[in-house]
Amino acid sequence: MTRTNLHGLLISDFTIKTLANYLDNIDEIPKLHTHVVLIRQLIQILTPQDAPSLSSKPDFAVVWTRPDVSVPAFSKILHFQSAPVATLMSEVDAFAEAVAFLGEHTNAVFVPSWTLPSYIRGNGMLDMKNAGGAANAIMRMNLRLTEQLEPHSNIFVLNAQRWIEVAGKLACNPKLWYMGKIAFSNDVFREAARDIKAGLRGMRGLARKLVIVDLDDTLWGGIVGDVGWQQLNLGGHNHIGEAYVDFQLSLKDLTRRGIILGIVSKNEESVALEAIKNHPEMVLRVDDFAGWRINWGDKANNIVQLTASLNLGLESVVFIDDNPVERARVREALPEVFVPEWPKDKMLYQSTLLDLRCFDVPGISSEDLERTQMYLAQKRRDQSQRNITSMDDWLRTLETTVTVEEFSKTNALRVVQLLNKTNQMNHATRRMTLQELNIWIAHKNRHLWAFRVADKFGDAGITGIISLNHDGEVGTITDLVLSCRVMGRRIEETMLFVLINFARRVPLVSLKAEFVPTEKNKPCLEFWRRSPFQEERTNLFTFDLSLPYEVPSCIVLQEGTAVPSGKTLTHLTH
Amino acid sequence: MWLDLRSHLIETEQKMQGKEMIERDRVFRLIYGVIERLNEQRKPDERIKGDSDSVLMGSGGSLDSLGLVNLIVATEEAVEQEFGTPITLSENMEYGDERSPFHTISSLADHMMLLLGESRNDENEPSRFIDFRFHNKNSG
């Protein structure tokens, strides 16, 4: 997934050019170029001679078929003939197998679930009763399909029924079918295209990570500075108050998906925080927010400051404000920030939030789930730093433990996240899917280690990776990636120590690291220049392995318990 | 009395012309709305202009057969929603012919006005749409 314009393959048994047109032309990133393959059966494209499209190695594929074509037994059910469930399921399995094969030839496969037009009522009241009903059978088929494809990390079954519901009763207009063999209306394809693009953004690490909210008339009803927290409209026996509570509940739910919350509001900070702490109906409390800027300054400026303090980029931010003037200001000043149009009607706040596509990710790691807590730990860490003058003294007080793990299935998701999301401390900025990484690491001379960092304030989870590719006596450091949350705490040096220790045991004679500059990774270059590596020429750093290299004294280094790949030497930490 | 009848006829004709203009304006607005939605599927330099003279089909036309199908179905759906009256544009698909009702936005609007008038007459309701072929013949 490294090309600017992604190349996609749309495989379907109906005319799907409209989806291709939407994918190629709607004004959302990533830019796509799609190619349509019309098939009768998916099996048609699975051999190289029949599949010239696959030889071009598309970045993604969409397989959208009609259930009665892909699963012939289902066609019988539609015509009120009997078909054993076992036959139905085995045909679904065969289809899933074909999709899985396709998944081996592309980085991502999207499979819209099977649907039926609303005018097919089947057996009426009997249609859900048992597998003889079309509605019952199609639910079983979709469930079976998702089960069969679940182990494949790059294959995603998308809920097409939602697109049908958005499009309404004309989602499957028979006229489109008779005139153009088009199975769905434009609105269905439009919705599908937007979901697929959201998925592709998520796979490229472009999902939003921080939601910044306003307070007055956004998180609660009323102006807290005017009426006091006791008089805010929030909860209680009031339809608007109830809507605010539900909106807060959905914001809190986002934190369980790895998204952090912040506040930017024009208010007196003490007054606003008093409301958050004391109002009995508040769902979100101070500890639910990773940070805030509550003052009378420009909101755009405050967003920049808050985002920087959380070590995030503006392209990670969603800003929610009821005031259209503030929204317009932030949109104009900070085009990277996503500012959704927000409804005037408070009762639509929650549904508008739930409808946002900007949070889609291909997986959720344990680090994601703990992200807010990690930021709160960082706050406490920063507070403790202010009380100690020497940096080294402060680092020692943190009691930092670094645990090294070999790359494995257990940490793969997080490793891919770090590769794709980290900008500043990223030596080569290689953006890779899990499938691409698996292919890269399969070579016997390539190694990758993940680093988990914890201290007395909390566990930051897996926050660093380093990788090595060696040939002969020289090893090349391919990746050096560290989350900005733990940068500057000697984790970088510890990661190098582990790699150097391994390289000596291979044994290698020297290491080289060719730094790949980007607009954002200057901190990594500064690290190399501070390190004992010699800069032989611009951006090329080398290290003679006969020279000493010690683990930083403020770090306790230990080996982790992740399932080893079997090709790495043990005792990395000694 | 003759003068009264004549002034009544003039007034009626003026009202009918005014009504025709209003209905025609609604039809154009509807088509432009449909085109705007369809343009989301098109490259920026291939988007259809919201102009009555924009050529849709035939020489210099913007639509391929898939585009025409999408235009027809989207327009039919929009008409039913806007006017509460179904019309069937698909029976008049004449690809590539410059006399086709789908040649320009303007010719499509004329065709829709005609079908709307027929549709209302078929329902035996007091027509909100005038059969302008008949009306124009007499007034000409």
Coordinates of N, CA, C and O in Angstrom, one line a residue, chain A residues 5-61:
Chain A
N5 N -1.7 6.5 -5.7 CA -3.0 6.1 -6.2 C -3.1 4.6 -6.1 O -2.3 3.8 -6.6
L6 N -4.1 4.1 -5.3 CA -4.2 2.7 -5.1 C -4.9 2.0 -6.3 O -5.9 2.6 -6.8
H7 N -4.5 0.9 -6.6 CA -5.1 0.2 -7.8 C -6.0 -0.9 -7.2 O -5.6 -1.7 -6.4
G8 N -7.3 -0.9 -7.6 CA -8.2 -1.8 -7.1 C -8.9 -2.6 -8.2 O -9.0 -2.2 -9.3
L9 N -9.3 -3.8 -7.8 CA -10.0 -4.7 -8.7 C -11.4 -5.0 -8.2 O -11.6 -5.4 -7.0
L10 N -12.4 -4.7 -9.0 CA -13.8 -5.0 -8.6 C -14.3 -6.2 -9.3 O -14.3 -6.3 -10.5
I11 N -14.6 -7.3 -8.6 CA -15.0 -8.5 -9.2 C -16.5 -8.7 -8.8 O -16.9 -8.7 -7.7
S12 N -17.3 -8.9 -9.8 CA -18.7 -9.0 -9.6 C -19.5 -9.8 -10.7 O -18.9 -10.0 -11.8
D13 N -20.6 -10.3 -10.3 CA -21.4 -11.0 -11.3 C -22.6 -10.1 -11.8 O -23.6 -10.6 -12.4
F14 N -22.5 -8.8 -11.5 CA -23.5 -7.9 -12.1 C -22.7 -6.6 -12.5 O -21.5 -6.5 -12.2
T15 N -23.3 -5.7 -13.2 CA -22.6 -4.5 -13.6 C -22.3 -3.6 -12.4 O -23.1 -3.1 -11.7
I16 N -21.0 -3.4 -12.2 CA -20.5 -2.8 -11.0 C -19.7 -1.5 -11.3 O -19.0 -0.9 -10.5
K17 N -19.8 -1.1 -12.6 CA -19.1 0.1 -13.0 C -19.4 1.3 -12.2 O -18.6 2.2 -12.0
T18 N -20.7 1.4 -11.7 CA -21.1 2.6 -10.9 C -20.2 2.7 -9.7 O -19.8 3.8 -9.3
L19 N -20.0 1.5 -9.0 CA -19.1 1.5 -7.8 C -17.7 2.0 -8.2 O -17.1 2.8 -7.5
A20 N -17.2 1.5 -9.3 CA -15.9 1.9 -9.8 C -15.9 3.4 -10.0 O -14.9 4.1 -9.6
N21 N -16.9 4.0 -10.6 CA -16.9 5.4 -10.8 C -16.9 6.2 -9.5 O -16.2 7.2 -9.4
Y22 N -17.7 5.7 -8.5 CA -17.7 6.4 -7.2 C -16.3 6.3 -6.6 O -15.8 7.3 -6.0
L23 N -15.8 5.1 -6.6 CA -14.5 4.9 -5.9 C -13.4 5.8 -6.5 O -12.6 6.4 -5.8
D24 N -13.4 5.9 -7.9 CA -12.4 6.7 -8.5 C -12.6 8.2 -8.4 O -11.7 9.0 -8.5
N25 N -13.9 8.6 -8.2 CA -14.2 10.1 -8.3 C -14.7 10.8 -7.1 O -14.7 12.0 -7.1
I26 N -15.2 10.1 -6.1 CA -15.7 10.9 -5.0 C -14.5 11.5 -4.3 O -13.4 10.9 -4.2
D27 N -14.7 12.7 -3.7 CA -13.6 13.5 -3.2 C -13.2 13.1 -1.8 O -13.4 13.8 -0.8
E28 N -12.6 11.9 -1.7 CA -12.1 11.4 -0.4 C -10.8 10.7 -0.7 O -10.7 10.0 -1.7
I29 N -9.9 10.8 0.3 CA -8.7 10.0 0.1 C -9.0 8.6 0.6 O -9.9 8.3 1.4
P30 N -8.2 7.6 0.1 CA -7.1 7.7 -0.8 C -7.6 7.8 -2.3 O -8.8 7.4 -2.5
K31 N -6.8 8.3 -3.2 CA -7.1 8.3 -4.6 C -7.1 6.9 -5.1 O -6.1 6.2 -4.8
L32 N -8.0 6.5 -5.9 CA -8.1 5.1 -6.4 C -8.2 5.1 -7.9 O -8.6 6.0 -8.5
H33 N -7.7 4.0 -8.4 CA -7.9 3.7 -9.8 C -8.4 2.2 -9.8 O -7.7 1.3 -9.5
T34 N -9.6 2.0 -10.3 CA -10.2 0.7 -10.2 C -10.4 0.1 -11.6 O -10.6 0.8 -12.6
H35 N -10.4 -1.2 -11.6 CA -10.6 -2.0 -12.8 C -11.7 -3.0 -12.5 O -11.7 -3.7 -11.5
V36 N -12.6 -3.2 -13.4 CA -13.8 -4.1 -13.2 C -13.6 -5.4 -13.9 O -13.2 -5.4 -15.1
V37 N -13.9 -6.5 -13.2 CA -13.9 -7.8 -13.8 C -15.3 -8.4 -13.6 O -15.7 -8.5 -12.5
L38 N -15.9 -8.7 -14.7 CA -17.3 -9.3 -14.6 C -17.1 -10.8 -14.7 O -16.5 -11.3 -15.6
I39 N -17.7 -11.5 -13.8 CA -17.6 -12.9 -13.7 C -18.9 -13.6 -13.6 O -19.9 -13.0 -13.3
R40 N -18.9 -14.9 -13.9 CA -20.1 -15.7 -13.6 C -19.9 -16.3 -12.2 O -20.8 -16.3 -11.4
Q41 N -18.8 -16.9 -12.1 CA -18.4 -17.5 -10.8 C -17.0 -17.1 -10.4 O -16.1 -16.9 -11.2
L42 N -16.8 -16.9 -9.1 CA -15.5 -16.4 -8.6 C -14.3 -17.3 -9.0 O -13.2 -16.8 -9.3
I43 N -14.6 -18.6 -9.1 CA -13.5 -19.5 -9.5 C -12.9 -19.2 -10.8 O -11.8 -19.5 -11.1
Q44 N -13.7 -18.4 -11.7 CA -13.2 -18.1 -13.0 C -11.8 -17.3 -12.9 O -11.1 -17.4 -13.9
I45 N -11.6 -16.5 -11.9 CA -10.4 -15.6 -11.9 C -9.3 -16.2 -11.1 O -8.3 -15.5 -10.9
L46 N -9.4 -17.4 -10.7 CA -8.4 -17.9 -9.8 C -7.2 -18.6 -10.4 O -6.3 -19.0 -9.7
T47 N -7.1 -18.7 -11.7 CA -6.0 -19.3 -12.3 C -5.3 -18.2 -13.0 O -5.9 -17.4 -13.6
P48 N -3.9 -18.2 -13.0 CA -3.2 -17.1 -13.6 C -3.6 -16.9 -15.1 O -3.7 -15.7 -15.5
Q49 N -3.8 -17.9 -15.9 CA -4.1 -17.7 -17.3 C -5.5 -17.0 -17.5 O -5.7 -16.3 -18.4
D50 N -6.4 -17.3 -16.5 CA -7.7 -16.6 -16.6 C -7.8 -15.3 -15.9 O -8.8 -14.6 -15.9
A51 N -6.7 -15.0 -15.2 CA -6.8 -13.8 -14.4 C -5.6 -12.8 -14.6 O -4.8 -12.5 -13.8
P52 N -5.6 -12.2 -15.8 CA -4.6 -11.2 -16.1 C -4.6 -10.0 -15.1 O -3.6 -9.4 -14.8
S53 N -5.8 -9.8 -14.6 CA -6.0 -8.7 -13.7 C -5.2 -8.9 -12.4 O -4.7 -7.9 -11.8
L54 N -5.1 -10.1 -11.9 CA -4.4 -10.4 -10.7 C -2.9 -10.2 -10.8 O -2.2 -9.9 -9.9
S55 N -2.4 -10.4 -12.0 CA -0.9 -10.3 -12.2 C -0.4 -8.9 -12.0 O 0.7 -8.7 -11.7
S56 N -1.3 -7.9 -12.1 CA -0.9 -6.6 -11.8 C -0.8 -6.3 -10.3 O -0.5 -5.1 -10.0
K57 N -1.1 -7.3 -9.5 CA -1.0 -7.1 -8.0 C -1.7 -5.9 -7.5 O -1.2 -4.9 -7.1
P58 N -3.1 -6.0 -7.6 CA -3.9 -4.9 -7.1 C -3.6 -4.6 -5.6 O -3.3 -5.6 -4.9
D59 N -3.8 -3.4 -5.2 CA -3.7 -3.1 -3.8 C -4.9 -3.6 -3.0 O -4.8 -3.9 -1.8
F60 N -6.0 -3.7 -3.7 CA -7.2 -4.2 -3.0 C -8.2 -4.8 -4.0 O -8.1 -4.5 -5.2
A61 N -9.1 -5.6 -3.5 CA -10.1 -6.1 -4.4 C -11.4 -6.1 -3.7 O -11.5 -6.1 -2.4

